Amino acid sequence: MFTNVQNHSFVQSIVRVANERVGFDLYCHVLNLNLSSNEKDVTKAYRKLILRCHPDKNKHPDAPAAFRIITKAKEEFETRHALINEFATSPEDRAEEAKECKEAKEAKEAKEAHIELVDLSWQ
């Protein structure tokens, strides 16, 4: 495990980075992940870091701030993953959707053509 000195310097480095970086760049740096990281990677990194700066385990005065920064980083990654999962589709899914749209369009055109023929036969 880590010594108190190592944990204290870790907390100081987290707080220092938070003062230097902003936004998602900060969260990537804190968790040491990139945009292509999956949810399992995020959880693993979070758990590893949170143990080192939890205020109950680390008595450094900035431990609560580091704890909040790491927790916020995890939440931001989870939010981003949720958005990606909601809006991203695989090429196979997009091909299937295109096929369904084409079939629906053809069915609509056939129905309209049939209606026109029926209208013409009434005249």
mmCIF file of C-alpha atoms in Angstrom:
data_model
loop_
_atom_site.group_PDB
_atom_site.id
_atom_site.type_symbol
_atom_site.label_atom_id
_atom_site.label_comp_id
_atom_site.label_asym_id
_atom_site.label_seq_id
_atom_site.Cartn_x
_atom_site.Cartn_y
_atom_site.Cartn_z
ATOM 1 C CA MET A 1 0.000 0.000 0.000
ATOM 2 C CA PHE A 2 0.995 3.643 -0.075
ATOM 3 C CA THR A 3 2.593 5.592 2.740
ATOM 4 C CA ASN A 4 1.041 8.720 4.200
ATOM 5 C CA VAL A 5 3.643 10.863 2.455
ATOM 6 C CA GLN A 6 2.790 9.308 -0.909
ATOM 7 C CA ASN A 7 -0.936 9.776 -0.317
ATOM 8 C CA HIS A 8 -0.427 13.396 0.752
ATOM 9 C CA SER A 9 1.605 14.178 -2.374
ATOM 10 C CA PHE A 10 -1.020 12.397 -4.472
ATOM 11 C CA VAL A 11 -3.761 14.611 -3.040
ATOM 12 C CA GLN A 12 -1.657 17.713 -3.662
ATOM 13 C CA SER A 13 -1.071 16.676 -7.283
ATOM 14 C CA ILE A 14 -4.819 16.151 -7.881
ATOM 15 C CA VAL A 15 -5.649 19.596 -6.488
ATOM 16 C CA ARG A 16 -2.793 21.205 -8.450
ATOM 17 C CA VAL A 17 -3.977 19.610 -11.716
ATOM 18 C CA ALA A 18 -7.524 20.824 -11.008
ATOM 19 C CA ASN A 19 -6.166 24.364 -10.834
ATOM 20 C CA GLU A 20 -4.262 23.962 -14.128
ATOM 21 C CA ARG A 21 -6.801 22.147 -16.305
ATOM 22 C CA VAL A 22 -10.509 22.523 -16.937
ATOM 23 C CA GLY A 23 -13.379 20.554 -18.377
ATOM 24 C CA PHE A 24 -13.126 17.066 -19.737
ATOM 25 C CA ASP A 25 -9.355 17.411 -20.160
ATOM 26 C CA LEU A 26 -9.086 17.587 -16.370
ATOM 27 C CA TYR A 27 -11.181 14.455 -15.914
ATOM 28 C CA CYS A 28 -9.194 12.507 -18.499
ATOM 29 C CA HIS A 29 -5.976 13.520 -16.773
ATOM 30 C CA VAL A 30 -7.202 12.762 -13.249
ATOM 31 C CA LEU A 31 -8.453 9.278 -14.122
ATOM 32 C CA ASN A 32 -5.584 8.726 -16.579
ATOM 33 C CA LEU A 33 -8.039 7.669 -19.288
ATOM 34 C CA ASN A 34 -8.903 8.749 -22.813
ATOM 35 C CA LEU A 35 -12.192 9.207 -24.642
ATOM 36 C CA SER A 36 -12.225 5.637 -25.907
ATOM 37 C CA SER A 37 -12.126 4.188 -22.384
ATOM 38 C CA ASN A 38 -15.092 2.013 -21.554
ATOM 39 C CA GLU A 39 -17.183 2.022 -18.395
ATOM 40 C CA LYS A 40 -15.207 -0.835 -16.876
ATOM 41 C CA ASP A 41 -11.953 1.150 -17.259
ATOM 42 C CA VAL A 42 -13.571 4.197 -15.645
ATOM 43 C CA THR A 43 -14.823 2.213 -12.653
ATOM 44 C CA LYS A 44 -11.461 0.506 -12.185
ATOM 45 C CA ALA A 45 -9.531 3.796 -12.305
ATOM 46 C CA TYR A 46 -12.022 5.482 -9.985
ATOM 47 C CA ARG A 47 -11.833 2.771 -7.342
ATOM 48 C CA LYS A 48 -8.065 2.737 -7.413
ATOM 49 C CA LEU A 49 -7.793 6.510 -6.973
ATOM 50 C CA ILE A 50 -10.589 7.015 -4.503
ATOM 51 C CA LEU A 51 -8.964 4.729 -1.944
ATOM 52 C CA ARG A 52 -5.882 6.948 -1.856
ATOM 53 C CA CYS A 53 -7.671 10.203 -1.162
ATOM 54 C CA HIS A 54 -10.770 9.229 0.788
ATOM 55 C CA PRO A 55 -11.045 11.708 3.678
ATOM 56 C CA ASP A 56 -11.430 8.865 6.197
ATOM 57 C CA LYS A 57 -8.162 7.272 5.055
ATOM 58 C CA ASN A 58 -6.142 10.344 4.124
ATOM 59 C CA LYS A 59 -5.900 13.129 6.682
ATOM 60 C CA HIS A 60 -4.466 15.714 4.271
ATOM 61 C CA PRO A 61 -6.492 18.962 4.436
ATOM 62 C CA ASP A 62 -7.152 18.823 0.669
ATOM 63 C CA ALA A 63 -8.293 15.179 0.673
ATOM 64 C CA PRO A 64 -12.012 16.087 0.515
ATOM 65 C CA ALA A 65 -11.340 18.345 -2.503
ATOM 66 C CA ALA A 66 -9.392 15.605 -4.294
ATOM 67 C CA PHE A 67 -12.161 13.145 -3.445
ATOM 68 C CA ARG A 68 -14.766 15.459 -5.014
ATOM 69 C CA ILE A 69 -12.616 16.010 -8.135
ATOM 70 C CA ILE A 70 -12.188 12.276 -8.716
ATOM 71 C CA THR A 71 -15.894 11.628 -8.099
ATOM 72 C CA LYS A 72 -16.821 14.421 -10.538
ATOM 73 C CA ALA A 73 -14.446 12.939 -13.118
ATOM 74 C CA LYS A 74 -16.174 9.559 -12.849
ATOM 75 C CA GLU A 75 -19.613 11.176 -13.154
ATOM 76 C CA GLU A 76 -18.535 13.110 -16.263
ATOM 77 C CA PHE A 77 -17.218 9.947 -17.915
ATOM 78 C CA GLU A 78 -20.448 8.118 -17.080
ATOM 79 C CA THR A 79 -22.516 10.969 -18.529
ATOM 80 C CA ARG A 80 -20.433 10.979 -21.683
ATOM 81 C CA HIS A 81 -20.739 7.201 -22.032
ATOM 82 C CA ALA A 82 -24.505 7.433 -21.585
ATOM 83 C CA LEU A 83 -24.726 10.017 -24.374
ATOM 84 C CA ILE A 84 -22.522 7.969 -26.659
ATOM 85 C CA ASN A 85 -24.539 4.820 -25.996
ATOM 86 C CA GLU A 86 -27.801 6.676 -26.566
ATOM 87 C CA PHE A 87 -26.882 8.275 -29.880
ATOM 88 C CA ALA A 88 -24.182 6.064 -31.352
ATOM 89 C CA THR A 89 -25.184 3.159 -33.510
ATOM 90 C CA SER A 90 -23.122 0.522 -35.240
ATOM 91 C CA PRO A 91 -22.768 0.449 -39.036
ATOM 92 C CA GLU A 92 -24.993 -2.652 -39.094
ATOM 93 C CA ASP A 93 -27.733 -0.792 -37.201
ATOM 94 C CA ARG A 94 -27.510 2.163 -39.582
ATOM 95 C CA ALA A 95 -27.723 -0.179 -42.591
ATOM 96 C CA GLU A 96 -30.792 -1.876 -41.101
ATOM 97 C CA GLU A 97 -32.431 1.513 -40.452
ATOM 98 C CA ALA A 98 -31.694 2.605 -44.018
ATOM 99 C CA LYS A 99 -33.228 -0.631 -45.349
ATOM 100 C CA GLU A 100 -36.343 -0.127 -43.204
ATOM 101 C CA CYS A 101 -36.670 3.482 -44.388
ATOM 102 C CA LYS A 102 -36.318 2.421 -48.017
ATOM 103 C CA GLU A 103 -38.962 -0.299 -47.583
ATOM 104 C CA ALA A 104 -41.324 2.144 -45.877
ATOM 105 C CA LYS A 105 -40.800 4.689 -48.656
ATOM 106 C CA GLU A 106 -41.460 2.059 -51.339
ATOM 107 C CA ALA A 107 -44.608 0.904 -49.517
ATOM 108 C CA LYS A 108 -45.845 4.492 -49.268
ATOM 109 C CA GLU A 109 -45.165 5.105 -52.975
ATOM 110 C CA ALA A 110 -46.966 1.873 -53.905
ATOM 111 C CA LYS A 111 -49.961 2.869 -51.781
ATOM 112 C CA GLU A 112 -50.055 6.343 -53.368
ATOM 113 C CA ALA A 113 -49.837 4.792 -56.841
ATOM 114 C CA HIS A 114 -52.700 2.428 -55.979
ATOM 115 C CA ILE A 115 -54.806 5.349 -54.711
ATOM 116 C CA GLU A 116 -54.167 7.217 -57.969
ATOM 117 C CA LEU A 117 -55.264 4.174 -59.986
ATOM 118 C CA VAL A 118 -58.425 3.842 -57.927
ATOM 119 C CA ASP A 119 -59.162 7.559 -58.400
ATOM 120 C CA LEU A 120 -58.670 7.234 -62.157
ATOM 121 C CA SER A 121 -60.998 4.229 -62.364
ATOM 122 C CA TRP A 122 -63.814 6.200 -60.757
ATOM 123 C CA GLN A 123 -63.692 8.871 -63.430
#
